PDB file of C-alpha atoms and ligand atoms in Angstrom:
ATOM      1  CA  UNK A  17      41.583  97.606 121.147  1.00  0.00           C
ATOM      2  CA  UNK A  18      41.385  94.587 123.594  1.00  0.00           C
ATOM      3  CA  UNK A  19      38.289  92.605 124.105  1.00  0.00           C
ATOM      4  CA  UNK A  20      37.213  90.000 126.946  1.00  0.00           C
ATOM      5  CA  UNK A  21      38.562  87.166 124.412  1.00  0.00           C
ATOM      6  CA  UNK A  22      41.941  88.736 124.244  1.00  0.00           C
ATOM      7  CA  UNK A  23      42.143  89.283 128.070  1.00  0.00           C
ATOM      8  CA  UNK A  24      41.151  85.706 128.725  1.00  0.00           C
ATOM      9  CA  UNK A  25      43.922  84.493 126.064  1.00  0.00           C
ATOM     10  CA  UNK A  26      46.477  86.662 128.211  1.00  0.00           C
ATOM     11  CA  UNK A  27      45.263  84.930 131.324  1.00  0.00           C
ATOM     12  CA  UNK A  28      45.602  81.444 129.861  1.00  0.00           C
ATOM     13  CA  UNK A  29      48.322  81.512 127.362  1.00  0.00           C
ATOM     14  CA  UNK A  30      50.798  84.162 128.690  1.00  0.00           C
ATOM     15  CA  UNK A  31      50.988  87.998 128.877  1.00  0.00           C
ATOM     16  CA  UNK A  32      52.398  90.474 126.460  1.00  0.00           C
ATOM     17  CA  UNK A  33      56.070  91.505 127.007  1.00  0.00           C
ATOM     18  CA  UNK A  34      56.141  95.052 128.968  1.00  0.00           C
ATOM     19  CA  UNK A  35      58.412  97.582 127.601  1.00  0.00           C
ATOM     20  CA  UNK A  36      60.646  97.195 130.877  1.00  0.00           C
ATOM     21  CA  UNK A  37      60.911  95.830 134.184  1.00  0.00           C
ATOM     22  CA  UNK A  38      60.957  97.005 137.628  1.00  0.00           C
ATOM     23  CA  UNK A  39      61.686  94.401 140.423  1.00  0.00           C
ATOM     24  CA  UNK A  40      62.571  95.303 144.168  1.00  0.00           C
ATOM     25  CA  UNK A  41      62.420  93.254 147.492  1.00  0.00           C
ATOM     26  CA  UNK A  42      59.414  93.367 149.906  1.00  0.00           C
ATOM     27  CA  UNK A  43      61.709  95.591 152.067  1.00  0.00           C
ATOM     28  CA  UNK A  44      62.313  98.211 149.337  1.00  0.00           C
ATOM     29  CA  UNK A  45      58.778  98.308 148.387  1.00  0.00           C
ATOM     30  CA  UNK A  46      57.670  99.059 152.218  1.00  0.00           C
ATOM     31  CA  UNK A  47      60.267 101.671 152.190  1.00  0.00           C
ATOM     32  CA  UNK A  48      58.767 103.606 149.304  1.00  0.00           C
ATOM     33  CA  UNK A  49      54.904 102.666 149.731  1.00  0.00           C
ATOM     34  CA  UNK A  50      52.239 103.714 152.419  1.00  0.00           C
ATOM     35  CA  UNK A  51      51.164 100.909 154.548  1.00  0.00           C
ATOM     36  CA  UNK A  52      47.824 100.918 152.392  1.00  0.00           C
ATOM     37  CA  UNK A  53      49.627 101.087 148.979  1.00  0.00           C
ATOM     38  CA  UNK A  54      51.662  98.349 150.300  1.00  0.00           C
ATOM     39  CA  UNK A  55      48.830  96.313 151.519  1.00  0.00           C
ATOM     40  CA  UNK A  56      46.865  96.669 148.248  1.00  0.00           C
ATOM     41  CA  UNK A  57      49.709  96.447 145.438  1.00  0.00           C
ATOM     42  CA  UNK A  58      51.961  93.830 147.316  1.00  0.00           C
ATOM     43  CA  UNK A  59      49.522  91.950 149.131  1.00  0.00           C
ATOM     44  CA  UNK A  60      46.703  91.931 146.868  1.00  0.00           C
ATOM     45  CA  UNK A  61      44.443  94.019 148.919  1.00  0.00           C
ATOM     46  CA  UNK A  62      41.055  95.917 148.281  1.00  0.00           C
ATOM     47  CA  UNK A  63      40.233  99.218 149.337  1.00  0.00           C
ATOM     48  CA  UNK A  64      36.886  99.930 150.505  1.00  0.00           C
ATOM     49  CA  UNK A  65      34.559 101.293 147.780  1.00  0.00           C
ATOM     50  CA  UNK A  66      34.060 104.923 147.519  1.00  0.00           C
ATOM     51  CA  UNK A  67      37.021 105.620 149.723  1.00  0.00           C
ATOM     52  CA  UNK A  68      39.649 106.021 146.939  1.00  0.00           C
ATOM     53  CA  UNK A  69      40.975 109.558 146.263  1.00  0.00           C
ATOM     54  CA  UNK A  70      40.868 108.948 142.416  1.00  0.00           C
ATOM     55  CA  UNK A  71      37.247 107.768 142.075  1.00  0.00           C
ATOM     56  CA  UNK A  72      35.543 111.185 141.675  1.00  0.00           C
ATOM     57  CA  UNK A  73      38.354 112.949 139.832  1.00  0.00           C
ATOM     58  CA  UNK A  74      38.022 113.672 136.103  1.00  0.00           C
ATOM     59  CA  UNK A  75      40.938 115.849 135.203  1.00  0.00           C
ATOM     60  CA  UNK A  76      42.878 114.907 132.096  1.00  0.00           C
ATOM     61  CA  UNK A  77      46.031 112.837 132.665  1.00  0.00           C
ATOM     62  CA  UNK A  78      47.617 109.410 133.057  1.00  0.00           C
ATOM     63  CA  UNK A  79      46.993 106.972 135.905  1.00  0.00           C
ATOM     64  CA  UNK A  80      50.575 105.671 136.506  1.00  0.00           C
ATOM     65  CA  UNK A  81      51.393 102.689 138.822  1.00  0.00           C
ATOM     66  CA  UNK A  82      51.949 103.932 142.390  1.00  0.00           C
ATOM     67  CA  UNK A  83      54.953 101.494 142.691  1.00  0.00           C
ATOM     68  CA  UNK A  84      57.004 102.049 139.349  1.00  0.00           C
ATOM     69  CA  UNK A  85      55.450 105.238 137.891  1.00  0.00           C
ATOM     70  CA  UNK A  86      54.581 103.217 134.636  1.00  0.00           C
ATOM     71  CA  UNK A  87      51.179 104.680 132.633  1.00  0.00           C
ATOM     72  CA  UNK A  88      48.274 102.286 133.073  1.00  0.00           C
ATOM     73  CA  UNK A  89      45.256 104.077 132.073  1.00  0.00           C
ATOM     74  CA  UNK A  90      44.422 107.439 130.415  1.00  0.00           C
ATOM     75  CA  UNK A  91      41.728 109.677 131.827  1.00  0.00           C
ATOM     76  CA  UNK A  92      39.850 109.526 128.320  1.00  0.00           C
ATOM     77  CA  UNK A  93      39.167 105.828 129.059  1.00  0.00           C
ATOM     78  CA  UNK A  94      38.043 106.481 132.528  1.00  0.00           C
ATOM     79  CA  UNK A  95      34.229 106.176 133.080  1.00  0.00           C
ATOM     80  CA  UNK A  96      31.695 106.366 135.986  1.00  0.00           C
ATOM     81  CA  UNK A  97      30.521 102.830 136.787  1.00  0.00           C
ATOM     82  CA  UNK A  98      28.990 103.562 140.143  1.00  0.00           C
ATOM     83  CA  UNK A  99      31.021 100.623 141.806  1.00  0.00           C
ATOM     84  CA  UNK A 100      32.906 102.980 144.000  1.00  0.00           C
ATOM     85  CA  UNK A 101      36.439 102.150 142.522  1.00  0.00           C
ATOM     86  CA  UNK A 102      37.849 104.036 139.270  1.00  0.00           C
ATOM     87  CA  UNK A 103      37.013 102.366 136.134  1.00  0.00           C
ATOM     88  CA  UNK A 104      38.248 102.230 132.986  1.00  0.00           C
ATOM     89  CA  UNK A 105      37.563 100.364 129.490  1.00  0.00           C
ATOM     90  CA  UNK A 106      41.229  99.870 128.238  1.00  0.00           C
ATOM     91  CA  UNK A 107      44.678  99.889 129.475  1.00  0.00           C
ATOM     92  CA  UNK A 108      46.643 102.914 128.035  1.00  0.00           C
ATOM     93  CA  UNK A 109      48.815 100.480 125.974  1.00  0.00           C
ATOM     94  CA  UNK A 110      48.073  96.614 125.327  1.00  0.00           C
ATOM     95  CA  UNK A 111      51.404  95.836 127.070  1.00  0.00           C
ATOM     96  CA  UNK A 112      50.880  97.999 130.302  1.00  0.00           C
ATOM     97  CA  UNK A 113      48.752  95.473 132.124  1.00  0.00           C
ATOM     98  CA  UNK A 114      49.535  91.697 133.031  1.00  0.00           C
ATOM     99  CA  UNK A 115      46.290  89.288 133.490  1.00  0.00           C
ATOM    100  CA  UNK A 116      45.901  86.312 135.884  1.00  0.00           C
ATOM    101  CA  UNK A 117      43.051  84.012 136.753  1.00  0.00           C
ATOM    102  CA  UNK A 118      42.174  84.504 140.251  1.00  0.00           C
ATOM    103  CA  UNK A 119      39.913  81.798 141.965  1.00  0.00           C
ATOM    104  CA  UNK A 120      40.113  83.304 145.628  1.00  0.00           C
ATOM    105  CA  UNK A 121      37.073  83.618 147.469  1.00  0.00           C
ATOM    106  CA  UNK A 122      35.243  80.897 145.509  1.00  0.00           C
ATOM    107  CA  UNK A 123      34.930  83.151 142.504  1.00  0.00           C
ATOM    108  CA  UNK A 124      36.663  82.953 139.003  1.00  0.00           C
ATOM    109  CA  UNK A 125      37.755  86.427 138.276  1.00  0.00           C
ATOM    110  CA  UNK A 126      40.806  88.002 136.132  1.00  0.00           C
ATOM    111  CA  UNK A 127      43.230  89.875 138.169  1.00  0.00           C
ATOM    112  CA  UNK A 128      44.912  92.892 136.644  1.00  0.00           C
ATOM    113  CA  UNK A 129      48.417  93.900 137.500  1.00  0.00           C
ATOM    114  CA  UNK A 130      51.125  96.283 136.555  1.00  0.00           C
ATOM    115  CA  UNK A 131      53.224  94.489 133.637  1.00  0.00           C
ATOM    116  CA  UNK A 132      56.188  96.354 134.873  1.00  0.00           C
ATOM    117  CA  UNK A 133      56.496  95.671 138.538  1.00  0.00           C
ATOM    118  CA  UNK A 134      53.450  93.126 139.178  1.00  0.00           C
ATOM    119  CA  UNK A 135      51.672  95.379 141.514  1.00  0.00           C
ATOM    120  CA  UNK A 136      48.006  94.398 142.088  1.00  0.00           C
ATOM    121  CA  UNK A 137      45.680  96.667 140.791  1.00  0.00           C
ATOM    122  CA  UNK A 138      42.240  95.250 140.777  1.00  0.00           C
ATOM    123  CA  UNK A 139      40.202  92.938 138.385  1.00  0.00           C
ATOM    124  CA  UNK A 140      38.772  93.155 134.765  1.00  0.00           C
ATOM    125  CA  UNK A 141      35.047  92.358 134.018  1.00  0.00           C
ATOM    126  CA  UNK A 142      33.406  91.801 130.769  1.00  0.00           C
ATOM    127  CA  UNK A 143      30.461  93.873 131.699  1.00  0.00           C
ATOM    128  CA  UNK A 144      31.777  97.291 130.655  1.00  0.00           C
ATOM    129  CA  UNK A 145      30.516  99.758 128.220  1.00  0.00           C
ATOM    130  CA  UNK A 146      30.810  99.257 124.156  1.00  0.00           C
ATOM    131  CA  UNK A 147      32.851  99.112 122.161  1.00  0.00           C
ATOM    132  CA  UNK A 148      35.246  97.082 124.232  1.00  0.00           C
ATOM    133  CA  UNK A 149      32.760  95.644 126.715  1.00  0.00           C
ATOM    134  CA  UNK A 150      35.543  95.894 129.449  1.00  0.00           C
ATOM    135  CA  UNK A 151      35.620  97.156 132.761  1.00  0.00           C
ATOM    136  CA  UNK A 152      38.901  97.554 134.615  1.00  0.00           C
ATOM    137  CA  UNK A 153      37.862  98.121 138.369  1.00  0.00           C
ATOM    138  CA  UNK A 154      41.148  99.519 139.994  1.00  0.00           C
ATOM    139  CA  UNK A 155      42.131 100.287 143.409  1.00  0.00           C
ATOM    140  CA  UNK A 156      42.922 104.201 143.821  1.00  0.00           C
ATOM    141  CA  UNK A 157      45.781 103.417 146.059  1.00  0.00           C
ATOM    142  CA  UNK A 158      47.545 101.670 143.400  1.00  0.00           C
ATOM    143  CA  UNK A 159      47.778 104.610 140.950  1.00  0.00           C
ATOM    144  CA  UNK A 160      48.888 108.096 140.888  1.00  0.00           C
ATOM    145  CA  UNK A 161      47.406 110.656 138.435  1.00  0.00           C
ATOM    146  CA  UNK A 162      49.736 112.756 136.418  1.00  0.00           C
ATOM    147  CA  UNK A 163      47.597 115.599 135.481  1.00  0.00           C
ATOM    148  CA  UNK A 164      48.119 116.854 131.938  1.00  0.00           C
ATOM    149  CA  UNK A 165      47.929 120.636 132.038  1.00  0.00           C
ATOM    150  CA  UNK A 166      48.603 121.135 128.271  1.00  0.00           C
ATOM    151  CA  UNK A 167      45.804 119.058 126.704  1.00  0.00           C
ATOM    152  CA  UNK A 168      43.699 120.916 124.271  1.00  0.00           C
TER     153      UNK A 168
HETATM  154 ZN1   ZN B 213      54.166  99.014 138.245  1.00  0.00          ZN
END
């Protein structure tokens, strides 16, 4: 399980190696994404709170990157944070997510990105529920939910 200390280490010393890489030009991303998906994932945008389609969804499944379809988070680690953005306590795998120090808007935050294609997803904060204490605050528009119908 990742903790805040490991997240900070990744953002300072370098990220884990992803299983694969997906790289496209800006024009290619524009072709396959909606304008809102493009604005958020490729231009580090943020959707309005409570506007995202995945906010109040609790079906079992995997949340995949909207750009490259790599699984990022599992529904079992989703929790209701009350912030208006889908929130998770852990990535689906330690190397699924990439972390970078973000000093925009006069704040020091840790940006989270897809480690496969560098899509901007949101930020991670150290005020999540135990045991990890992490809160990944993610834009709905950066993910697609792959519903698992055969979960027992
Ligand atoms: Zn991706």
